[in-house]
Short mmCIF file of C-alpha atoms in Angstrom, two decimals:
data_model
loop_
_atom_site.label_atom_id
_atom_site.label_comp_id
_atom_site.label_asym_id
_atom_site.label_seq_id
_atom_site.Cartn_x
_atom_site.Cartn_y
_atom_site.Cartn_z
CA MET A 1 -2.51 -5.97 -1.13
CA HIS A 2 -4.79 -8.29 0.70
CA ASP A 3 -8.09 -7.24 -0.76
CA ALA A 4 -9.62 -10.65 -1.53
CA PRO A 5 -9.07 -14.07 0.01
CA PHE A 6 -7.40 -15.75 -2.98
CA VAL A 7 -5.42 -18.19 -0.82
CA ALA A 8 -5.77 -19.72 2.61
CA ARG A 9 -3.77 -18.49 5.55
CA ARG A 10 -3.97 -20.86 8.51
CA PRO A 11 -1.70 -21.65 11.45
CA GLY A 12 0.50 -24.61 10.70
CA ALA A 13 -0.44 -24.81 7.02
CA ALA A 14 2.47 -26.81 5.62
CA ALA A 15 1.58 -25.88 2.03
CA ALA A 16 2.23 -22.20 2.72
CA PRO A 17 5.27 -21.72 5.00
CA ASP A 18 5.57 -18.14 6.24
CA ALA A 19 8.23 -16.37 8.28
CA ARG A 20 5.46 -14.60 10.20
CA LEU A 21 4.33 -17.86 11.80
CA GLY A 22 5.56 -18.86 15.24
CA ALA A 23 7.38 -22.08 16.07
CA ASP A 24 4.10 -23.88 16.68
CA GLY A 25 2.77 -22.90 13.27
CA GLY A 26 0.52 -20.17 14.64
CA TYR A 27 0.95 -16.42 14.79
CA PRO A 28 3.12 -15.12 17.67
CA ASP A 29 1.49 -14.14 20.94
CA GLU A 30 2.10 -10.39 20.58
CA PHE A 31 -1.41 -9.91 19.18
CA GLY A 32 -3.00 -11.14 22.40
CA GLN A 33 -6.74 -11.67 22.12
CA LEU A 34 -6.60 -10.65 18.47
CA ALA A 35 -4.36 -13.61 17.55
CA PRO A 36 -7.26 -15.87 16.43
CA PHE A 37 -8.40 -13.24 13.93
CA ILE A 38 -4.85 -12.66 12.70
CA ALA A 39 -4.48 -16.40 12.04
CA GLU A 40 -7.88 -16.88 10.38
CA ALA A 41 -7.54 -17.69 6.69
CA SER A 42 -10.09 -15.26 5.28
CA VAL A 43 -9.36 -12.19 7.44
CA THR A 44 -7.93 -9.19 5.61
CA ASP A 45 -8.34 -6.44 8.25
CA VAL A 46 -8.81 -6.18 12.02
CA PHE A 47 -10.01 -2.92 13.60
CA VAL A 48 -10.04 -2.11 17.32
CA ASN A 49 -11.97 0.97 18.45
CA GLY A 50 -10.59 1.55 21.91
CA GLY A 51 -12.27 -0.73 24.41
CA ALA A 52 -15.60 -0.33 22.64
CA SER A 53 -15.51 -2.86 19.82
CA VAL A 54 -13.48 -5.11 17.55
CA TRP A 55 -14.34 -5.39 13.86
CA VAL A 56 -13.05 -7.95 11.36
CA ASP A 57 -13.15 -7.88 7.56
CA ARG A 58 -13.13 -11.26 5.84
CA GLY A 59 -13.31 -9.79 2.35
CA ALA A 60 -16.92 -8.59 2.26
CA GLY A 61 -16.82 -5.71 4.73
CA ALA A 62 -16.11 -5.26 8.43
CA VAL A 63 -18.29 -7.17 10.92
CA ARG A 64 -18.40 -6.48 14.64
CA GLN A 65 -17.06 -9.35 16.77
CA SER A 66 -18.52 -10.52 20.07
CA GLY A 67 -16.68 -12.27 22.89
CA VAL A 68 -13.56 -10.07 22.85
CA GLU A 69 -12.92 -8.35 26.17
CA LEU A 70 -10.49 -5.46 25.79
CA ASP A 71 -10.54 -2.21 27.74
CA ASP A 72 -8.79 0.89 26.42
CA ARG A 73 -5.77 0.38 28.68
CA ALA A 74 -5.24 -3.08 27.19
CA VAL A 75 -5.62 -1.69 23.64
CA ARG A 76 -3.07 1.05 24.36
CA GLU A 77 -0.59 -1.45 25.79
CA LEU A 78 -1.09 -3.62 22.72
CA ALA A 79 -0.48 -0.64 20.43
CA VAL A 80 2.72 0.33 22.25
CA ARG A 81 3.98 -3.27 22.15
CA LEU A 82 3.26 -3.77 18.47
CA MET A 83 4.90 -0.49 17.49
CA ALA A 84 8.00 -1.36 19.52
CA LEU A 85 8.21 -4.74 17.78
CA GLY A 86 8.04 -2.88 14.47
CA GLY A 87 10.91 -0.60 15.49
CA ARG A 88 8.70 2.43 16.02
CA HIS A 89 7.68 4.54 19.01
CA ILE A 90 4.23 5.82 19.93
CA ASP A 91 3.27 8.20 22.73
CA GLU A 92 1.44 11.51 23.24
CA THR A 93 4.08 13.41 21.28
CA THR A 94 3.88 10.92 18.36
CA PRO A 95 0.31 9.65 18.61
CA CYS A 96 -0.17 8.35 15.05
CA VAL A 97 2.24 5.66 13.88
CA ASP A 98 2.53 2.95 11.20
CA ALA A 99 4.62 -0.19 11.66
CA ARG A 100 5.32 -3.35 9.68
CA LEU A 101 5.60 -6.68 11.48
CA HIS A 102 6.96 -10.01 10.27
CA ASP A 103 6.42 -10.51 6.55
CA GLY A 104 4.13 -7.60 5.82
CA ILE A 105 1.53 -7.25 8.57
CA ARG A 106 0.80 -3.52 8.69
CA VAL A 107 -0.30 -1.98 11.98
CA HIS A 108 -1.55 1.59 12.34
CA ALA A 109 -2.28 3.05 15.78
CA VAL A 110 -3.73 6.33 17.04
CA LEU A 111 -3.66 7.39 20.69
CA PRO A 112 -5.80 9.88 22.62
CA PRO A 113 -6.24 12.82 22.56
CA VAL A 114 -6.03 12.61 18.75
CA SER A 115 -8.56 9.80 19.08
CA PRO A 116 -10.87 11.18 21.81
CA ARG A 117 -12.75 7.90 22.37
CA GLY A 118 -9.76 5.69 22.96
CA THR A 119 -6.83 4.00 21.24
CA LEU A 120 -7.46 2.91 17.66
CA LEU A 121 -5.77 -0.03 15.96
CA SER A 122 -5.99 -0.95 12.27
CA ILE A 123 -4.24 -4.16 11.23
CA ARG A 124 -3.90 -5.14 7.57
CA LEU A 125 -2.86 -8.68 6.68
CA PRO A 126 -0.97 -9.70 3.55
CA ARG A 127 -1.50 -12.87 1.61
CA ILE A 128 0.91 -15.74 2.03
CA ARG A 129 1.32 -16.37 -1.69
CA ARG A 130 2.23 -13.60 -4.07
CA ILE A 131 -0.56 -12.93 -6.55
CA SER A 132 0.00 -12.99 -10.30
CA LEU A 133 -1.97 -11.41 -13.12
CA ASP A 134 -3.31 -14.88 -13.94
CA ASP A 135 -4.60 -15.20 -10.36
CA LEU A 136 -6.40 -11.88 -10.72
CA GLU A 137 -7.89 -13.02 -14.02
CA ALA A 138 -9.18 -16.22 -12.40
CA ALA A 139 -10.76 -14.15 -9.61
CA GLY A 140 -12.70 -12.01 -12.10
CA PHE A 141 -10.56 -8.90 -11.67
CA PHE A 142 -10.29 -8.22 -15.42
CA ALA A 143 -12.99 -7.80 -18.05
CA ALA A 144 -12.60 -9.53 -21.41
CA GLY A 145 -9.41 -8.41 -23.14
CA ASP A 146 -8.09 -6.40 -20.18
CA LEU A 147 -5.47 -8.93 -19.12
CA ALA A 148 -3.80 -8.94 -22.53
CA ALA A 149 -3.85 -5.14 -22.61
CA VAL A 150 -2.27 -4.91 -19.16
CA ARG A 151 0.44 -7.42 -20.06
CA ASP A 152 1.19 -5.32 -23.12
CA LEU A 153 1.59 -2.20 -20.95
CA VAL A 154 4.19 -4.00 -18.83
CA ALA A 155 6.00 -5.36 -21.89
CA ARG A 156 6.11 -1.89 -23.49
CA ARG A 157 7.49 -0.44 -20.23
CA GLU A 158 4.65 2.04 -19.94
CA ASN A 159 4.76 4.25 -16.84
CA LEU A 160 1.64 3.36 -14.87
CA LEU A 161 -0.45 4.95 -12.14
CA VAL A 162 -2.79 2.62 -10.23
CA THR A 163 -5.65 4.49 -8.55
CA GLY A 164 -8.58 3.59 -6.34
CA ALA A 165 -10.14 4.03 -2.92
CA GLY A 166 -8.73 2.46 0.23
CA GLY A 167 -8.92 -1.34 0.12
CA SER A 168 -9.79 -1.42 -3.57
CA GLY A 169 -6.83 -3.55 -4.66
CA LYS A 170 -4.23 -1.00 -5.75
CA THR A 171 -1.28 -2.69 -4.08
CA THR A 172 -2.45 -6.12 -5.22
CA LEU A 173 -2.59 -5.04 -8.85
CA LEU A 174 0.73 -3.18 -8.68
CA SER A 175 2.46 -6.20 -7.12
CA ALA A 176 1.10 -8.45 -9.88
CA LEU A 177 2.15 -6.00 -12.60
CA LEU A 178 5.71 -5.83 -11.28
CA SER A 179 5.86 -9.61 -10.99
CA ALA A 180 5.21 -9.78 -14.74
CA ALA A 181 8.29 -7.68 -15.59
CA PRO A 182 11.23 -9.48 -17.26
CA GLU A 183 13.55 -11.16 -14.75
CA ALA A 184 16.63 -9.24 -15.93
CA GLU A 185 15.11 -5.89 -14.95
CA ARG A 186 16.00 -4.32 -11.59
CA ILE A 187 12.94 -3.01 -9.74
CA VAL A 188 13.45 -0.53 -6.89
CA ALA A 189 10.39 0.36 -4.82
CA ILE A 190 9.99 3.17 -2.28
CA GLU A 191 7.30 2.77 0.38
CA ASP A 192 6.20 4.47 3.56
CA VAL A 193 5.51 1.04 5.06
CA ALA A 194 6.60 -1.90 2.92
CA GLU A 195 3.52 -3.66 1.53
CA LEU A 196 4.37 -4.67 -2.03
CA ARG A 197 4.78 -8.44 -2.37
CA VAL A 198 6.43 -8.95 -5.74
CA ASP A 199 7.39 -12.32 -7.18
CA HIS A 200 10.48 -11.14 -9.03
CA PRO A 201 14.15 -12.14 -8.58
CA HIS A 202 15.51 -8.57 -8.79
CA PHE A 203 13.02 -6.65 -6.66
CA VAL A 204 14.33 -4.50 -3.80
CA SER A 205 12.51 -1.99 -1.64
CA LEU A 206 13.29 1.01 0.55
CA GLU A 207 11.15 1.98 3.54
CA SER A 208 10.85 5.42 5.11
CA ARG A 209 11.75 5.96 8.77
CA GLN A 210 10.28 8.32 11.33
CA ALA A 211 12.43 10.46 13.61
CA ASN A 212 13.57 9.05 16.94
CA LEU A 213 12.75 10.52 20.37
CA GLU A 214 15.40 13.19 19.87
CA GLY A 215 13.88 14.22 16.55
CA ALA A 216 16.76 12.77 14.51
CA GLY A 217 17.07 9.96 12.02
CA GLU A 218 14.04 10.66 9.84
CA ILE A 219 14.28 9.37 6.28
CA THR A 220 11.51 10.72 4.06
CA LEU A 221 9.99 9.34 0.90
CA GLU A 222 11.40 12.30 -1.03
CA ARG A 223 14.91 11.37 0.03
CA LEU A 224 14.34 7.71 -0.76
CA VAL A 225 13.30 8.56 -4.31
CA ARG A 226 16.64 10.32 -4.75
CA GLU A 227 18.51 7.40 -3.17
CA ALA A 228 16.72 4.93 -5.44
CA LEU A 229 17.88 6.80 -8.51
CA ARG A 230 21.48 6.04 -7.48
CA MET A 231 20.70 2.31 -7.44
CA ARG A 232 20.30 2.12 -11.24
CA PRO A 233 16.70 0.95 -11.34
CA ASP A 234 15.22 -0.37 -14.56
CA ARG A 235 11.80 0.28 -13.02
CA LEU A 236 11.26 2.87 -10.28
CA VAL A 237 8.17 2.38 -8.11
CA LEU A 238 6.58 4.59 -5.48
CA GLY A 239 4.28 2.41 -3.38
CA GLU A 240 1.87 5.26 -2.78
CA CYS A 241 1.90 8.96 -3.69
CA ARG A 242 0.75 10.82 -0.59
CA GLY A 243 2.61 14.12 -0.56
CA ALA A 244 5.49 16.16 -1.89
CA GLU A 245 7.37 13.05 -3.04
CA VAL A 246 5.21 13.15 -6.19
CA ARG A 247 7.57 15.87 -7.46
CA GLU A 248 10.63 13.59 -7.28
CA LEU A 249 8.74 10.68 -8.83
CA LEU A 250 7.51 12.71 -11.80
CA ALA A 251 10.95 14.23 -12.28
CA ALA A 252 12.51 10.76 -12.33
CA LEU A 253 9.96 9.35 -14.77
CA ASN A 254 10.55 12.33 -17.04
CA THR A 255 14.28 11.63 -17.29
CA GLY A 256 14.31 8.28 -19.02
CA HIS A 257 13.08 5.98 -16.26
CA ASP A 258 10.32 4.18 -18.12
CA GLY A 259 8.49 1.15 -16.81
CA GLY A 260 7.87 2.88 -13.48
CA ALA A 261 4.70 2.89 -11.45
CA GLY A 262 2.92 4.17 -8.37
CA THR A 263 -0.43 4.16 -6.62
CA LEU A 264 -2.73 7.02 -5.67
CA HIS A 265 -5.90 7.28 -3.60
CA ALA A 266 -8.80 8.50 -5.73
CA ASN A 267 -12.51 7.71 -5.69
CA SER A 268 -12.85 7.71 -9.47
CA LEU A 269 -10.78 8.16 -12.59
CA ALA A 270 -12.24 11.64 -13.02
CA ASP A 271 -10.94 12.62 -9.55
CA VAL A 272 -7.31 11.77 -10.32
CA PRO A 273 -6.28 15.15 -11.81
CA ALA A 274 -7.55 17.03 -8.76
CA ARG A 275 -5.71 14.63 -6.42
CA LEU A 276 -2.47 15.12 -8.33
CA GLU A 277 -2.91 18.90 -8.28
CA ALA A 278 -3.36 18.75 -4.51
CA LEU A 279 -0.19 16.70 -4.07
CA GLY A 280 1.67 18.98 -6.43
CA ALA A 281 0.66 21.97 -4.31
CA LEU A 282 2.28 20.27 -1.29
CA ALA A 283 5.49 20.13 -3.34
CA GLY A 284 5.23 23.79 -4.34
CA MET A 285 4.18 23.00 -7.90
CA SER A 286 1.53 24.97 -9.75
CA ALA A 287 -1.45 23.27 -11.36
CA THR A 288 0.02 23.80 -14.82
CA ALA A 289 3.43 22.47 -13.74
CA ILE A 290 1.96 19.29 -12.27
CA ALA A 291 -0.17 18.90 -15.42
CA ARG A 292 2.77 19.10 -17.80
CA GLN A 293 4.96 16.83 -15.67
CA THR A 294 2.20 14.23 -15.25
CA ALA A 295 1.10 14.18 -18.89
CA SER A 296 4.71 13.62 -19.92
CA ALA A 297 5.58 11.07 -17.23
CA ILE A 298 2.51 8.81 -16.87
CA GLY A 299 1.29 6.82 -19.84
CA THR A 300 -1.71 4.95 -18.45
CA VAL A 301 -3.97 5.14 -15.39
CA LEU A 302 -5.53 1.91 -14.10
CA HIS A 303 -8.46 2.57 -11.76
CA VAL A 304 -9.62 -0.26 -9.50
CA GLU A 305 -12.77 -0.60 -7.43
CA ARG A 306 -14.12 -2.84 -4.70
CA ARG A 307 -17.43 -4.46 -5.62
CA GLY A 308 -18.98 -6.62 -2.95
CA ALA A 309 -16.44 -9.23 -1.89
CA GLY A 310 -14.33 -8.75 -5.03
CA ARG A 311 -12.18 -6.17 -6.77
CA VAL A 312 -12.12 -5.22 -10.43
CA LEU A 313 -10.20 -3.12 -12.89
CA ALA A 314 -13.00 -0.62 -13.46
CA GLN A 315 -11.51 2.01 -15.81
CA THR A 316 -8.38 2.84 -17.75
CA GLY A 317 -7.28 6.13 -19.23
CA GLY A 318 -4.44 8.50 -19.91
CA PHE A 319 -3.56 12.11 -19.26
CA ALA A 320 -3.81 15.16 -21.49
CA LEU A 321 -3.87 18.95 -21.10
CA ASP A 322 -7.06 20.96 -21.43
CA LYS A 323 -7.30 24.38 -23.09
CA ARG A 324 -6.11 26.08 -19.89
CA GLY A 325 -3.06 23.84 -19.59
CA ARG A 326 -4.61 21.93 -16.67
CA LEU A 327 -4.57 18.17 -16.30
CA ARG A 328 -7.46 16.05 -17.55
CA VAL A 329 -8.14 12.36 -18.07
CA ALA A 330 -8.37 11.16 -21.66
CA SER A 331 -10.08 7.87 -22.44
#
């Protein structure tokens, strides 16, 4: 959701007040030596590879940073502190954890021995201002005629699947699409870590929760899909399909919940059927079952790509069944 620097993000910027900023207008001190990168306007991602190196992406790819002195002990302490601030716990028994801080900063950490060369940190930064479809158009995201077609999909309440590789702009596009929905419609989103930033008066979101130290309290995406259905959504959204929750989403979209949407990691439009089959297998669904459910539930696939410093809507398509009853993409 932060894939291109459309707007500035600076400490103390009066034009863009943000709950994530500290009292002095800068980011809080919990990021330590990384705080200057977190506050820099153009930064979208910060990566820490143990005590070996720090890399920063300002929209055109990660670049190694000099002058940052962090050993692995300091990186581990930073990871533990950030996870605690996000209400999560990380240690050797739970060495891979996601957390959300402030107004959408996403932190992912991995500890040894899962990461044999030291603690890994990946920090993704949201934009201050919510991005609209018009903003994407101005940034060159759409080819000629695509914006009107996309607006029509939203108006017709088409069920949409936004696909692309990591960092390609899936969450950005989905947020903009949902922002274009009529104000009277209730949008309920389910996310593993809340990232969608939707400019809509009736948008609510649910976030999954990991188990506590005693192994209790876990709330899965599958359960949240079921909970969301009890909230009378006009549009049901799954922030990202990663596992067995795809079964609940497709079931919901096949029972009258139109206007829904989700995102899916895929390297190309042609790869989407295989990705959905793989997720369906995790849910105990056969290839033919996932094909029939998907072809019935999803109207249009929007595939986005990262090109240089920008992102674009690269391909669109739909789903159909081949002669074997398997899922295929139809142009």
